[in-house]
XYZ file of C-alpha atoms in Angstrom:
562
model
C 80.395 -40.168 10.196
C 81.225 -41.919 13.550
C 78.428 -43.541 15.402
C 78.152 -43.840 19.309
C 76.033 -46.521 20.888
C 73.963 -45.443 23.879
C 72.592 -47.734 26.455
C 69.271 -47.390 28.239
C 67.652 -46.006 25.245
C 64.140 -46.619 26.816
C 64.803 -43.972 29.392
C 62.470 -40.986 28.947
C 65.075 -38.722 30.595
C 67.953 -39.467 28.294
C 70.636 -36.658 28.341
C 72.270 -36.024 24.992
C 75.463 -34.344 24.369
C 75.021 -30.595 23.645
C 77.683 -30.325 21.167
C 75.758 -32.580 18.727
C 72.832 -30.601 17.337
C 71.714 -33.368 14.919
C 71.213 -36.232 17.349
C 68.083 -38.191 17.022
C 67.296 -41.372 19.136
C 64.797 -44.019 18.467
C 63.657 -46.505 21.075
C 62.184 -49.484 19.137
C 60.902 -50.971 22.394
C 58.521 -48.249 23.253
C 58.127 -46.476 19.856
C 59.219 -43.107 21.276
C 61.227 -40.596 19.466
C 63.446 -38.317 21.605
C 65.210 -35.160 20.353
C 67.316 -32.691 22.162
C 65.789 -29.593 23.486
C 67.719 -27.212 21.438
C 67.720 -29.363 18.277
C 66.715 -27.296 15.285
C 65.755 -29.354 12.143
C 65.239 -27.231 9.115
C 61.963 -27.608 7.134
C 60.238 -29.564 9.805
C 57.002 -29.075 11.691
C 56.592 -30.158 15.294
C 60.278 -30.521 16.078
C 61.181 -29.349 19.678
C 60.605 -30.485 23.075
C 57.641 -32.828 22.372
C 57.786 -36.587 22.098
C 56.425 -38.103 18.789
C 54.991 -41.432 18.243
C 56.483 -42.987 15.184
C 54.347 -45.713 13.534
C 54.709 -47.859 10.514
C 58.501 -48.332 10.732
C 58.805 -51.699 9.416
C 61.684 -51.617 6.958
C 65.298 -51.542 7.981
C 65.682 -48.030 6.616
C 62.892 -45.651 7.130
C 62.128 -41.961 7.696
C 60.837 -40.204 10.765
C 57.158 -39.525 10.386
C 56.738 -36.321 12.465
C 58.326 -33.865 10.113
C 56.223 -32.355 7.198
C 57.735 -30.039 4.747
C 56.228 -26.544 4.281
C 55.496 -25.962 0.649
C 53.891 -22.698 -0.413
C 52.943 -23.972 -3.900
C 51.160 -26.755 -2.344
C 48.961 -24.692 -0.235
C 48.337 -22.196 -3.029
C 47.174 -24.949 -5.313
C 45.023 -26.339 -2.568
C 43.414 -23.036 -1.967
C 42.647 -22.511 -5.633
C 41.125 -25.991 -5.901
C 38.945 -25.345 -2.882
C 37.732 -22.036 -4.284
C 36.926 -23.910 -7.661
C 35.064 -26.519 -5.707
C 32.974 -24.006 -3.838
C 32.055 -21.978 -6.970
C 31.252 -25.226 -8.865
C 28.965 -26.353 -6.025
C 27.087 -22.989 -6.033
C 26.801 -23.071 -9.836
C 25.592 -26.769 -9.829
C 23.007 -25.944 -7.376
C 21.815 -22.841 -9.247
C 21.501 -24.461 -12.565
C 20.159 -27.721 -11.456
C 17.335 -26.384 -9.344
C 16.465 -22.971 -10.969
C 15.790 -21.626 -14.428
C 18.377 -18.923 -14.348
C 18.756 -18.302 -17.999
C 15.009 -18.366 -18.679
C 14.430 -16.093 -15.702
C 16.939 -13.655 -17.164
C 15.172 -13.639 -20.500
C 11.764 -13.101 -18.806
C 13.307 -10.219 -16.838
C 14.327 -8.602 -20.117
C 10.742 -9.004 -21.480
C 9.451 -6.623 -18.850
C 7.751 -3.582 -20.635
C 10.289 -0.929 -19.652
C 10.384 2.369 -21.301
C 12.712 2.531 -24.366
C 13.531 -1.126 -23.992
C 13.445 -3.579 -26.894
C 10.563 -5.374 -25.365
C 8.706 -2.053 -25.094
C 9.262 -1.315 -28.796
C 7.934 -4.790 -29.794
C 4.841 -4.341 -27.505
C 4.125 -0.805 -28.683
C 4.063 -1.742 -32.336
C 3.702 -5.529 -32.685
C 5.077 -7.056 -35.769
C 2.501 -9.727 -35.742
C -0.608 -8.787 -37.947
C -3.722 -10.640 -36.734
C -6.336 -11.468 -39.298
C -9.992 -10.586 -38.747
C -12.454 -12.675 -40.662
C -16.112 -11.304 -40.738
C -19.081 -13.496 -41.558
C -22.436 -11.742 -42.109
C -25.917 -13.242 -41.891
C -27.880 -12.437 -44.936
C -31.618 -12.486 -44.321
C -32.678 -13.647 -47.794
C -36.362 -13.955 -47.223
C -37.336 -11.462 -44.580
C -39.854 -9.710 -46.798
C -41.518 -13.152 -47.338
C -41.805 -13.651 -43.539
C -43.125 -10.092 -43.139
C -45.849 -10.753 -45.726
C -46.676 -14.101 -44.387
C -45.411 -16.173 -47.231
C -42.762 -17.906 -45.018
C -42.649 -18.844 -41.319
C -38.951 -18.995 -40.819
C -36.196 -16.583 -41.552
C -33.593 -18.026 -43.951
C -29.987 -17.117 -43.071
C -27.116 -17.322 -45.454
C -23.626 -17.206 -43.886
C -21.545 -15.133 -46.225
C -17.954 -14.476 -46.023
C -15.430 -14.330 -44.803
C -14.513 -10.773 -45.619
C -10.958 -10.664 -44.382
C -9.042 -7.711 -42.912
C -5.377 -7.498 -41.473
C -5.100 -5.518 -38.276
C -2.149 -3.300 -37.609
C -2.161 -2.428 -33.906
C -0.348 0.336 -32.179
C -0.479 1.296 -28.590
C -0.726 5.060 -28.024
C -1.115 7.668 -25.403
C 1.243 5.684 -23.133
C 1.902 6.804 -19.542
C 4.152 5.069 -17.139
C 3.380 5.088 -13.330
C 5.946 3.012 -11.508
C 5.472 -0.572 -12.629
C 2.088 0.346 -14.207
C 1.384 1.506 -17.741
C -1.770 3.101 -19.165
C -2.445 3.182 -22.823
C -5.061 3.096 -25.558
C -5.114 0.999 -28.705
C -5.067 2.418 -32.224
C -6.158 -0.044 -35.004
C -5.839 -0.005 -38.779
C -7.781 -2.507 -40.574
C -6.941 -3.241 -44.238
C -9.201 -5.223 -46.546
C -7.610 -8.302 -48.058
C -9.547 -9.121 -51.267
C -7.317 -12.187 -52.138
C -8.393 -13.852 -48.945
C -12.028 -12.914 -48.885
C -14.911 -14.746 -50.192
C -16.184 -11.791 -52.331
C -15.795 -8.109 -52.883
C -16.656 -6.013 -49.830
C -19.259 -4.078 -51.909
C -21.485 -7.371 -51.888
C -25.071 -6.470 -51.035
C -26.578 -8.107 -47.886
C -29.892 -7.946 -46.013
C -29.072 -7.238 -42.336
C -31.041 -6.343 -39.204
C -31.632 -2.615 -38.805
C -29.561 -2.317 -35.609
C -30.121 1.485 -34.977
C -33.962 1.138 -35.255
C -34.079 -2.098 -33.045
C -31.689 -0.553 -30.530
C -33.435 2.704 -30.176
C -36.868 1.128 -29.779
C -35.574 -1.186 -27.110
C -33.872 1.671 -25.155
C -37.038 3.875 -25.519
C -39.278 1.336 -23.608
C -37.371 2.119 -20.424
C -37.912 5.865 -20.775
C -40.729 7.950 -19.182
C -43.716 8.417 -21.519
C -42.847 12.129 -21.763
C -39.625 11.194 -23.709
C -40.648 7.868 -25.172
C -43.640 8.923 -27.246
C -41.944 11.994 -28.961
C -38.912 9.790 -29.754
C -40.879 6.918 -31.325
C -43.054 9.377 -33.394
C -39.785 11.036 -34.575
C -38.468 7.749 -35.797
C -41.235 7.460 -38.506
C -39.723 10.264 -40.319
C -36.024 8.864 -40.617
C -34.500 7.494 -43.779
C -34.349 3.868 -42.584
C -37.412 2.488 -40.777
C -37.664 -1.076 -41.989
C -36.738 -3.977 -39.785
C -34.001 -5.061 -42.207
C -31.682 -3.037 -44.557
C -29.932 -3.855 -47.711
C -26.367 -2.630 -47.599
C -22.894 -3.119 -49.011
C -20.749 -5.150 -46.696
C -18.235 -2.441 -46.180
C -20.818 0.209 -45.441
C -22.586 -2.024 -42.837
C -19.161 -2.646 -41.085
C -17.586 0.596 -41.306
C -20.305 3.174 -41.420
C -23.336 4.393 -43.347
C -25.477 7.399 -43.166
C -28.476 6.797 -40.852
C -30.826 9.458 -39.360
C -31.990 7.267 -36.478
C -29.022 7.751 -34.291
C -28.959 11.561 -34.898
C -32.699 11.655 -34.152
C -32.391 9.680 -30.914
C -29.278 11.488 -29.551
C -31.226 14.331 -27.718
C -33.721 12.002 -26.370
C -31.348 9.368 -25.112
C -28.743 11.876 -23.658
C -26.180 10.531 -26.072
C -24.871 13.997 -27.151
C -21.035 13.916 -26.827
C -21.021 10.193 -26.022
C -20.907 8.833 -29.644
C -17.774 9.364 -31.414
C -18.983 8.613 -34.953
C -21.248 10.288 -37.388
C -22.192 7.299 -39.410
C -23.343 4.016 -37.836
C -21.405 0.812 -38.622
C -20.928 -2.494 -36.784
C -17.072 -1.946 -36.351
C -16.956 1.781 -36.841
C -15.537 2.178 -33.310
C -12.823 -0.396 -33.809
C -10.932 1.369 -36.573
C -8.726 4.267 -35.302
C -8.177 5.017 -31.625
C -10.207 2.987 -29.314
C -11.662 5.039 -26.448
C -11.030 2.425 -23.736
C -7.973 3.137 -21.502
C -6.177 0.050 -20.173
C -3.738 -0.158 -17.284
C -1.394 -2.999 -17.075
C 1.589 -4.342 -15.036
C 4.923 -3.957 -16.831
C 6.375 -6.942 -14.923
C 9.333 -4.800 -13.965
C 8.966 -5.596 -10.279
C 7.242 -8.894 -10.516
C 7.563 -10.921 -13.715
C 4.566 -13.037 -12.646
C 2.289 -10.124 -13.344
C 3.602 -8.914 -16.742
C 0.840 -7.707 -19.080
C -1.990 -8.321 -16.430
C -4.777 -5.770 -16.561
C -5.130 -3.785 -13.417
C -7.487 -0.972 -14.421
C -10.079 -0.655 -17.147
C -10.987 3.050 -17.789
C -9.528 3.878 -14.359
C -11.501 1.340 -12.425
C -10.082 -1.822 -10.836
C -13.268 -3.749 -11.408
C -16.381 -3.724 -13.583
C -19.752 -2.268 -12.329
C -22.002 -4.552 -14.468
C -22.262 -7.910 -12.751
C -23.520 -9.533 -9.559
C -20.302 -10.598 -7.784
C -16.706 -9.509 -7.301
C -15.636 -12.600 -9.212
C -17.634 -11.798 -12.280
C -16.631 -8.077 -12.107
C -12.886 -8.808 -11.950
C -10.796 -7.637 -14.767
C -7.632 -9.566 -13.801
C -6.333 -11.150 -17.012
C -4.328 -10.696 -20.064
C -5.082 -9.241 -23.332
C -4.317 -12.494 -24.962
C -0.895 -11.666 -26.394
C 1.366 -12.238 -23.373
C 0.888 -14.363 -20.264
C 3.137 -14.551 -17.235
C 4.791 -18.085 -17.590
C 3.973 -18.801 -13.786
C 0.267 -18.773 -14.877
C 0.760 -21.436 -17.484
C 0.001 -24.417 -15.173
C -1.828 -27.200 -16.901
C -4.224 -27.370 -13.932
C -4.870 -23.691 -13.703
C -7.380 -21.550 -15.494
C -6.139 -18.375 -17.340
C -8.152 -15.380 -18.259
C -8.508 -12.974 -21.237
C -10.191 -9.722 -20.769
C -12.700 -8.840 -23.529
C -13.688 -5.105 -23.249
C -16.349 -5.573 -26.016
C -18.010 -8.250 -23.819
C -17.758 -6.375 -20.463
C -16.083 -9.226 -18.984
C -13.016 -11.685 -18.895
C -13.290 -15.168 -20.333
C -11.622 -18.243 -18.947
C -9.523 -20.626 -20.972
C -8.453 -24.147 -19.754
C -5.577 -26.382 -20.768
C -6.540 -28.851 -23.404
C -3.359 -30.551 -24.803
C 0.226 -29.926 -26.115
C 0.531 -29.107 -29.818
C 3.502 -29.144 -32.090
C 3.809 -26.348 -34.486
C 6.929 -27.534 -36.259
C 10.690 -27.486 -35.646
C 10.139 -29.441 -32.487
C 8.467 -26.551 -30.750
C 5.510 -27.574 -28.411
C 2.887 -25.069 -27.267
C 0.208 -25.335 -24.608
C -3.291 -25.296 -26.082
C -6.039 -23.573 -23.982
C -9.717 -23.489 -24.978
C -12.827 -21.888 -23.588
C -14.837 -24.219 -21.400
C -18.138 -25.492 -22.776
C -19.940 -23.836 -19.847
C -18.711 -20.292 -20.422
C -22.068 -19.066 -21.833
C -24.320 -21.497 -19.989
C -27.326 -20.263 -18.015
C -27.349 -20.844 -14.182
C -29.495 -23.910 -14.531
C -26.678 -25.743 -16.336
C -23.783 -23.941 -14.590
C -24.565 -22.136 -11.354
C -21.450 -19.849 -11.193
C -22.898 -17.971 -14.149
C -25.750 -16.671 -12.018
C -23.755 -13.508 -11.517
C -24.017 -12.560 -15.213
C -27.816 -12.312 -15.000
C -29.623 -9.033 -14.589
C -28.778 -7.568 -11.251
C -32.211 -5.959 -10.699
C -34.612 -8.555 -12.073
C -32.322 -11.714 -11.914
C -33.483 -12.610 -15.327
C -31.030 -14.675 -17.447
C -30.578 -14.896 -21.161
C -30.986 -18.432 -22.745
C -28.273 -20.888 -22.506
C -25.455 -20.059 -24.883
C -25.651 -16.328 -25.001
C -24.613 -13.537 -22.642
C -26.241 -10.151 -22.381
C -23.729 -7.237 -22.965
C -26.334 -4.437 -22.960
C -24.799 -2.847 -19.920
C -21.600 -1.949 -21.637
C -22.927 -0.910 -25.105
C -24.794 2.155 -23.939
C -28.074 0.366 -23.658
C -28.070 -1.319 -27.078
C -29.754 -4.786 -26.648
C -26.789 -6.825 -27.757
C -25.901 -10.298 -26.907
C -22.806 -12.451 -27.522
C -22.501 -16.095 -28.208
C -20.455 -18.643 -30.196
C -20.996 -18.675 -34.060
C -24.316 -20.219 -35.160
C -25.287 -20.573 -31.445
C -22.804 -23.384 -31.085
C -23.325 -24.916 -27.540
C -26.388 -22.870 -27.146
C -30.139 -23.750 -26.457
C -31.447 -25.318 -29.551
C -34.498 -23.074 -29.192
C -32.269 -20.177 -30.358
C -32.059 -21.767 -33.828
C -35.713 -22.754 -34.180
C -36.834 -19.520 -35.869
C -34.157 -19.818 -38.573
C -33.021 -21.902 -41.369
C -29.375 -22.044 -42.284
C -27.677 -22.178 -38.890
C -25.251 -25.097 -38.640
C -22.904 -25.178 -35.708
C -19.511 -26.703 -36.256
C -16.956 -27.216 -33.466
C -14.069 -27.194 -35.912
C -15.083 -23.758 -37.308
C -16.716 -22.148 -34.297
C -14.600 -23.129 -31.376
C -11.997 -20.723 -29.764
C -8.502 -21.735 -28.626
C -5.124 -20.219 -27.908
C -1.638 -21.788 -28.323
C 0.877 -20.363 -25.897
C 4.685 -20.833 -25.589
C 5.237 -22.459 -22.104
C 8.391 -20.687 -21.187
C 8.086 -17.345 -22.968
C 4.364 -16.851 -22.368
C 3.765 -15.563 -25.929
C 0.594 -16.556 -27.868
C 1.817 -17.841 -31.236
C -1.420 -19.189 -32.796
C -5.159 -19.687 -32.030
C -8.521 -18.304 -33.063
C -11.313 -16.473 -31.240
C -14.704 -16.860 -32.681
C -17.618 -14.800 -31.285
C -21.060 -13.826 -32.709
C -22.940 -10.657 -32.174
C -26.704 -10.822 -31.854
C -29.447 -8.380 -31.099
C -32.693 -8.906 -29.069
C -35.951 -7.619 -30.462
C -38.204 -5.550 -28.108
C -41.359 -4.182 -29.836
C -43.364 -1.105 -29.422
C -46.959 -0.599 -30.403
C -46.084 2.719 -31.911
C -43.616 1.192 -34.432
C -45.232 -1.467 -36.638
C -42.255 -2.388 -38.620
C -41.168 -4.997 -36.093
C -44.541 -6.512 -35.544
C -43.786 -9.681 -37.767
C -40.925 -10.590 -35.451
C -41.420 -12.406 -32.139
C -40.859 -10.565 -28.908
C -37.459 -11.040 -27.458
C -36.371 -12.890 -30.636
C -32.581 -13.091 -30.818
C -31.366 -12.134 -34.307
C -27.857 -13.140 -35.356
C -25.948 -10.319 -36.926
C -22.393 -11.410 -37.710
C -19.684 -13.527 -36.344
C -16.029 -12.511 -36.159
C -13.002 -14.781 -36.008
C -9.546 -13.338 -35.062
C -6.534 -15.596 -36.020
C -2.796 -15.262 -36.525
C -1.871 -16.688 -40.005
C 1.728 -16.116 -40.041
C 4.569 -15.175 -37.633
C 7.248 -12.588 -38.592
C 10.770 -13.937 -38.868
C 11.900 -11.792 -35.912
C 9.350 -13.565 -33.627
C 10.142 -17.045 -35.039
C 13.778 -16.507 -34.237
C 12.895 -15.357 -30.667
C 10.742 -18.373 -30.137
C 13.301 -20.831 -31.551
C 16.124 -19.530 -29.330
C 13.803 -19.167 -26.397
C 12.896 -22.947 -26.932
C 16.295 -24.500 -27.716
C 19.216 -22.119 -27.199
C 18.240 -21.401 -23.555
C 17.713 -25.033 -22.854
C 21.043 -25.991 -24.377
C 22.800 -23.211 -22.455
C 21.176 -24.242 -19.304
C 22.025 -27.944 -19.773
C 25.631 -27.102 -20.757
C 26.331 -24.981 -17.805
C 24.801 -27.608 -15.562
C 27.048 -30.322 -16.926
C 30.058 -28.000 -16.810
C 29.615 -27.169 -13.160
C 28.927 -30.748 -12.130
C 32.107 -32.007 -13.951
C 34.091 -29.174 -12.435
C 32.724 -30.035 -8.934
C 33.700 -33.692 -9.276
C 37.108 -32.985 -10.707
C 38.158 -30.443 -8.209
C 36.739 -32.500 -5.320
C 38.870 -35.532 -6.520
C 41.962 -33.408 -6.811
C 41.516 -32.106 -3.255
C 40.995 -35.542 -1.867
C 44.138 -36.820 -3.609
C 46.277 -33.972 -2.445
C 45.114 -34.379 1.246
C 45.575 -38.108 1.234
C 48.794 -38.483 -0.661
C 50.714 -35.397 0.324
C 54.407 -36.048 0.478
C 56.381 -35.832 3.771
C 60.179 -34.989 4.170
C 62.201 -36.561 6.820
C 63.983 -34.518 9.490
C 66.612 -37.203 9.924
C 67.320 -40.784 8.731
C 67.819 -43.649 10.989
C 68.905 -47.173 10.930
C 66.976 -49.808 12.947
C 69.097 -52.734 13.948
C 67.617 -56.256 14.696
C 68.626 -55.996 18.417
C 67.561 -53.209 20.628
C 70.695 -51.193 20.000
C 70.052 -47.820 18.354
C 72.764 -45.999 16.477
C 72.886 -42.330 15.983
C 72.897 -40.879 12.421
């Protein structure tokens, strides 16, 4: 096309011919770009009356820098990348700084009605093993007749039973659940040390218990009761019984004779007396726990025991507290290595503390947290002052170191609990006997808990039942025993020998699959964040510009129109 040379191109008021609508003028001396008022340049932004500063024109041929092409695909792609960047940022923050997947699993573990977790909780597939050891008093007659000074104890057993637990009479109240336990114990002869009809000499628990309780009664009731005991079928201090009869019930007139005197009519749910007779079948205790539906940090925590939020037996609110687990499931938030966890033992009228000891590997790379009872749990106040509250409220008298009095929650029976063979107890407890040999490996108690699922997978609980002798001048059969002598009766160990395959699979996936998913999603979101961010940066920095017109810059100050 023809070109026309214009003079005075530095003028800011240059008048251009109106008949040429594609005229563009550049003034190299002041770097100003002038376009006509009515110039319309298709596909450009900013064209119109304004003046534009054009920088970077160094080559002979260049493009004007004010015009940018409008590209819908460009902005659509930029919008999609921005959305991807934002979502990746949110995902990276969530998966880097929270346990989202694990929290989702724990949420599904809440004990909701008709859920899978509820079904597993109601009828657990795990079958705990109960191992019972009895103390056989082999020479009690020699001690009675003066031919020996110490009672010889023979630890016989274990007599092994598997426990099938079912939770029954279930009632939901919001995020609370009340239930009772129904147990079915089955004898396992292949795992036992002998047949359960072995004969053993054991303390006469009904006789010792009734005599002890009668001493606190008015004379008007006490004397007729003690006289009536002389005509019962078992009036010796020790009895010879088969193991299964002693554990699960035998005919004894003492309890029936004592019922009207001790106001026990209607309170005893058995006809025959046995050490474990109340444990088989439906247990009378009613427990109320938190289901974890509204707060997963309270799942399976006991909130009421027989309708009460605390116990009435001890001397402080801390000792009367029932807050704790039943030992099967713990809120993972409680599993801090520096924090004490509690298990409630209804048989002991209290909860017991467990402290972290170490990490243990149970195979397949699965590590658990091991918790054990502290050595001070049964100490007397002289050795551990916080245990003062477990002494008698009225008299402040305390049992010896190593035992705890549980008379208050056993309808007055003078029973005490301890570790087996008086492990960690006062040596004086073992002085009247031969055959007691404390062994930490056999007699300690511990619990191994999965750190993220909060499920107890292994462990053992070993506790011994004892009875204290209180004598009466009206009953001579106990005269050869020392007053307030503590007689070991039996010790029981609860263990989990084998996990069912369904629980093994749950533990494996809870350990590795969730961790792998968490790591994989974290890496995915971080990579997506980086890639989308780089793409956005490149698009913004290197976006292509289209010229509105092309000009030729001459070496001199002349400007040609194009």
